[in-house]
């Protein structure tokens, strides 16, 4: 009797195994089951994702390098300027090679001019440094907005394919044909939203990092002008 139940259980398990295997769906299968239109949009979204990730990390490392600053930098500049050793101050700025040192070097090169001219020169140099920091960040913002729209385009195409199949078959379309259009709609929407969210979060993080460097440059410019205003 026990052998009978064991045999019956094994047969049931064998019958259920194909069903379980049929329900298993990998991510790659999900992405590639949406038809040609869906596959093209998925490829475009993957390219946008690669570009977004590359820009994010490239800018992140660049901004981190730009934010590094010796805490004793301005004190050394103050000492050199007070002693009239302008060349040593310029050499110190060249050794640091940061946006803050570039602004300071621009101000040092204008020593002897009116303070208004020095301030204008520093502001112009600051705009150039900010432009360098924000290089390609706008592309990240564009991807953050465009990726979900491309995903929604896939949604529309998928639904059009599904309803076209219904229309041409007089309402008797096969479920497989309808599923292909629905796959196209769902997979492209999810992929577009994922790429858009990643790009949006990366963009905002870079903006915060850039704002910190800009604030650092503004504080340095004020400190340098205060050095020039100090009584001899």
Short mmCIF file of C-alpha atoms in Angstrom, two decimals:
data_model
loop_
_atom_site.label_atom_id
_atom_site.label_comp_id
_atom_site.label_asym_id
_atom_site.label_seq_id
_atom_site.Cartn_x
_atom_site.Cartn_y
_atom_site.Cartn_z
CA UNK A 1 0.00 0.00 0.00
CA UNK A 2 2.82 2.40 0.91
CA UNK A 3 4.56 1.70 -2.39
CA UNK A 4 1.31 2.45 -4.21
CA UNK A 5 0.99 5.91 -2.63
CA UNK A 6 4.65 6.66 -3.28
CA UNK A 7 4.25 5.70 -6.91
CA UNK A 8 1.14 7.81 -7.29
CA UNK A 9 2.90 10.80 -5.63
CA UNK A 10 5.85 10.46 -8.00
CA UNK A 11 3.52 10.42 -11.03
CA UNK A 12 1.71 13.54 -9.80
CA UNK A 13 5.04 15.31 -9.23
CA UNK A 14 6.14 14.41 -12.74
CA UNK A 15 2.87 15.78 -14.12
CA UNK A 16 3.26 19.05 -12.20
CA UNK A 17 6.93 19.55 -13.07
CA UNK A 18 6.33 20.69 -16.68
CA UNK A 19 3.66 23.11 -15.44
CA UNK A 20 6.09 24.66 -12.95
CA UNK A 21 8.75 24.89 -15.62
CA UNK A 22 6.34 26.54 -18.03
CA UNK A 23 5.56 29.27 -15.48
CA UNK A 24 9.23 30.09 -14.95
CA UNK A 25 10.16 33.28 -16.84
CA UNK A 26 13.60 34.85 -16.74
CA UNK A 27 14.21 38.57 -17.05
CA UNK A 28 15.91 38.06 -20.40
CA UNK A 29 12.91 36.14 -21.71
CA UNK A 30 10.64 38.91 -20.49
CA UNK A 31 12.68 41.54 -22.31
CA UNK A 32 12.93 39.59 -25.55
CA UNK A 33 9.30 38.46 -25.80
CA UNK A 34 7.89 41.86 -26.67
CA UNK A 35 8.40 41.68 -30.42
CA UNK A 36 10.73 43.66 -32.65
CA UNK A 37 9.34 47.05 -31.61
CA UNK A 38 9.76 46.24 -27.93
CA UNK A 39 13.26 44.88 -28.43
CA UNK A 40 14.36 48.04 -30.28
CA UNK A 41 13.04 50.25 -27.48
CA UNK A 42 14.69 48.04 -24.83
CA UNK A 43 18.03 48.36 -26.65
CA UNK A 44 17.65 52.14 -26.80
CA UNK A 45 16.89 52.24 -23.07
CA UNK A 46 19.92 50.08 -22.28
CA UNK A 47 22.12 52.49 -24.25
CA UNK A 48 20.63 55.42 -22.33
CA UNK A 49 21.23 53.57 -19.05
CA UNK A 50 24.89 52.98 -19.95
CA UNK A 51 25.35 56.65 -20.89
CA UNK A 52 23.66 57.81 -17.67
CA UNK A 53 25.78 55.56 -15.46
CA UNK A 54 28.98 56.60 -17.25
CA UNK A 55 28.22 60.33 -16.96
CA UNK A 56 27.25 59.97 -13.30
CA UNK A 57 30.45 58.28 -12.19
CA UNK A 58 32.68 60.41 -14.44
CA UNK A 59 31.19 63.62 -13.03
CA UNK A 60 31.14 62.26 -9.48
CA UNK A 61 34.87 61.57 -9.51
CA UNK A 62 35.57 64.94 -11.17
CA UNK A 63 33.51 66.83 -8.58
CA UNK A 64 35.14 64.96 -5.70
CA UNK A 65 38.57 65.87 -7.07
CA UNK A 66 37.48 69.50 -7.44
CA UNK A 67 36.22 69.68 -3.84
CA UNK A 68 39.53 68.61 -2.32
CA UNK A 69 41.23 71.56 -0.68
CA UNK A 70 44.03 72.02 1.80
CA UNK A 71 42.61 73.53 4.98
CA UNK A 72 45.70 75.71 5.30
CA UNK A 73 45.53 76.95 1.69
CA UNK A 74 44.07 80.40 2.35
CA UNK A 75 46.36 80.98 5.34
CA UNK A 76 49.36 80.36 3.10
CA UNK A 77 47.94 82.69 0.47
CA UNK A 78 47.43 85.34 3.14
CA UNK A 79 51.06 85.03 4.25
CA UNK A 80 52.42 85.25 0.70
CA UNK A 81 50.26 88.25 -0.19
CA UNK A 82 51.13 90.03 3.06
CA UNK A 83 54.83 89.57 2.32
CA UNK A 84 54.35 90.69 -1.28
CA UNK A 85 55.53 87.31 -2.58
CA UNK A 86 53.05 87.11 -5.44
CA UNK A 87 55.00 84.51 -7.41
CA UNK A 88 55.00 82.08 -4.47
CA UNK A 89 51.23 82.52 -4.15
CA UNK A 90 50.80 81.70 -7.85
CA UNK A 91 52.98 78.60 -7.51
CA UNK A 92 50.89 77.46 -4.54
CA UNK A 93 47.70 77.86 -6.58
CA UNK A 94 49.19 75.90 -9.49
CA UNK A 95 50.17 73.06 -7.17
CA UNK A 96 46.61 72.62 -5.84
CA UNK A 97 44.87 72.58 -9.26
CA UNK A 98 41.31 72.93 -7.99
CA UNK A 99 38.52 75.39 -8.87
CA UNK A 100 39.21 77.25 -5.62
CA UNK A 101 42.89 77.62 -6.44
CA UNK A 102 42.05 78.72 -9.99
CA UNK A 103 39.83 81.52 -8.67
CA UNK A 104 42.49 82.57 -6.20
CA UNK A 105 45.16 82.57 -8.90
CA UNK A 106 42.95 84.74 -11.11
CA UNK A 107 42.54 87.22 -8.25
CA UNK A 108 46.28 87.20 -7.48
CA UNK A 109 47.09 87.97 -11.12
CA UNK A 110 44.88 91.07 -10.84
CA UNK A 111 46.50 92.45 -7.67
CA UNK A 112 47.16 96.16 -8.16
CA UNK A 113 43.89 96.68 -10.04
CA UNK A 114 40.76 98.16 -8.40
CA UNK A 115 38.87 95.72 -6.19
CA UNK A 116 35.87 95.90 -8.50
CA UNK A 117 38.00 94.67 -11.42
CA UNK A 118 39.46 91.89 -9.26
CA UNK A 119 35.98 90.82 -8.18
CA UNK A 120 34.77 90.80 -11.80
CA UNK A 121 37.73 88.68 -12.88
CA UNK A 122 37.06 86.18 -10.08
CA UNK A 123 33.35 85.98 -10.99
CA UNK A 124 34.17 85.33 -14.65
CA UNK A 125 36.64 82.61 -13.67
CA UNK A 126 34.01 81.16 -11.34
CA UNK A 127 31.48 80.87 -14.15
CA UNK A 128 34.03 78.98 -16.22
CA UNK A 129 34.77 76.60 -13.36
CA UNK A 130 31.07 75.96 -12.75
CA UNK A 131 30.63 75.22 -16.45
CA UNK A 132 33.43 72.65 -16.23
CA UNK A 133 31.81 71.04 -13.19
CA UNK A 134 28.40 70.83 -14.87
CA UNK A 135 29.78 69.34 -18.08
CA UNK A 136 27.37 66.68 -19.47
CA UNK A 137 25.16 66.88 -16.36
CA UNK A 138 22.39 68.30 -18.56
CA UNK A 139 22.57 65.10 -20.62
CA UNK A 140 21.75 63.17 -17.46
CA UNK A 141 18.72 65.38 -16.90
CA UNK A 142 17.61 64.80 -20.48
CA UNK A 143 17.86 61.03 -20.05
CA UNK A 144 15.87 61.27 -16.81
CA UNK A 145 13.02 62.90 -18.74
CA UNK A 146 13.32 61.05 -22.03
CA UNK A 147 13.64 57.46 -20.78
CA UNK A 148 10.12 57.22 -19.27
CA UNK A 149 8.69 58.83 -22.41
CA UNK A 150 10.46 56.25 -24.59
CA UNK A 151 9.07 53.54 -22.30
CA UNK A 152 5.56 54.97 -22.68
CA UNK A 153 6.09 54.98 -26.45
CA UNK A 154 6.67 51.25 -26.21
CA UNK A 155 3.47 50.98 -24.18
CA UNK A 156 1.48 52.72 -26.90
CA UNK A 157 3.06 50.60 -29.63
CA UNK A 158 2.33 47.41 -27.68
CA UNK A 159 -1.31 48.32 -27.13
CA UNK A 160 -1.71 49.32 -30.78
CA UNK A 161 -0.36 45.92 -31.81
CA UNK A 162 -2.72 44.15 -29.42
CA UNK A 163 -5.82 46.04 -30.57
CA UNK A 164 -4.79 45.73 -34.20
CA UNK A 165 -4.65 41.99 -33.72
CA UNK A 166 -8.15 42.07 -32.24
CA UNK A 167 -9.47 44.23 -35.05
CA UNK A 168 -8.07 42.11 -37.85
CA UNK A 169 -9.27 38.86 -36.30
CA UNK A 170 -12.85 40.02 -35.69
CA UNK A 171 -12.39 39.71 -31.95
CA UNK A 172 -11.12 36.16 -32.14
CA UNK A 173 -7.38 36.77 -31.84
CA UNK A 174 -5.16 34.15 -30.28
CA UNK A 175 -3.98 34.84 -26.76
CA UNK A 176 -0.35 34.42 -27.82
CA UNK A 177 -0.62 37.26 -30.32
CA UNK A 178 -2.29 39.53 -27.79
CA UNK A 179 0.28 38.64 -25.16
CA UNK A 180 3.10 39.77 -27.44
CA UNK A 181 1.64 43.26 -27.66
CA UNK A 182 0.99 43.38 -23.91
CA UNK A 183 4.56 42.24 -23.23
CA UNK A 184 5.82 45.08 -25.39
CA UNK A 185 3.72 47.55 -23.43
CA UNK A 186 4.66 46.34 -19.95
CA UNK A 187 8.37 45.65 -20.40
CA UNK A 188 9.18 48.95 -22.09
CA UNK A 189 7.24 50.88 -19.45
CA UNK A 190 9.11 49.23 -16.60
CA UNK A 191 12.48 49.60 -18.33
CA UNK A 192 11.84 53.27 -19.13
CA UNK A 193 10.84 54.07 -15.56
CA UNK A 194 13.89 52.27 -14.14
CA UNK A 195 16.29 54.16 -16.41
CA UNK A 196 14.52 57.45 -15.71
CA UNK A 197 14.63 56.96 -11.94
CA UNK A 198 18.33 56.07 -11.98
CA UNK A 199 19.19 59.07 -14.16
CA UNK A 200 17.01 61.41 -12.07
CA UNK A 201 18.57 60.35 -8.78
CA UNK A 202 22.07 60.59 -10.26
CA UNK A 203 21.35 64.06 -11.64
CA UNK A 204 20.09 65.41 -8.32
CA UNK A 205 23.04 63.92 -6.45
CA UNK A 206 25.47 65.61 -8.82
CA UNK A 207 23.61 68.91 -8.47
CA UNK A 208 23.99 68.76 -4.68
CA UNK A 209 27.69 67.92 -4.99
CA UNK A 210 28.21 70.76 -7.47
CA UNK A 211 26.41 73.26 -5.24
CA UNK A 212 28.80 72.42 -2.40
CA UNK A 213 31.82 73.16 -4.62
CA UNK A 214 30.22 76.40 -5.83
CA UNK A 215 29.63 77.46 -2.22
CA UNK A 216 33.27 76.64 -1.48
CA UNK A 217 34.38 78.83 -4.37
CA UNK A 218 32.17 81.72 -3.25
CA UNK A 219 33.54 81.51 0.29
CA UNK A 220 37.09 81.49 -1.04
CA UNK A 221 36.44 84.54 -3.22
CA UNK A 222 35.12 86.44 -0.20
CA UNK A 223 38.14 85.40 1.88
CA UNK A 224 40.54 86.52 -0.84
CA UNK A 225 38.90 89.93 -1.15
CA UNK A 226 39.08 90.26 2.62
CA UNK A 227 42.81 89.54 2.42
CA UNK A 228 43.25 92.38 -0.05
CA UNK A 229 41.26 94.70 2.23
CA UNK A 230 43.32 93.91 5.30
CA UNK A 231 45.41 96.84 6.51
CA UNK A 232 49.09 96.54 5.75
#
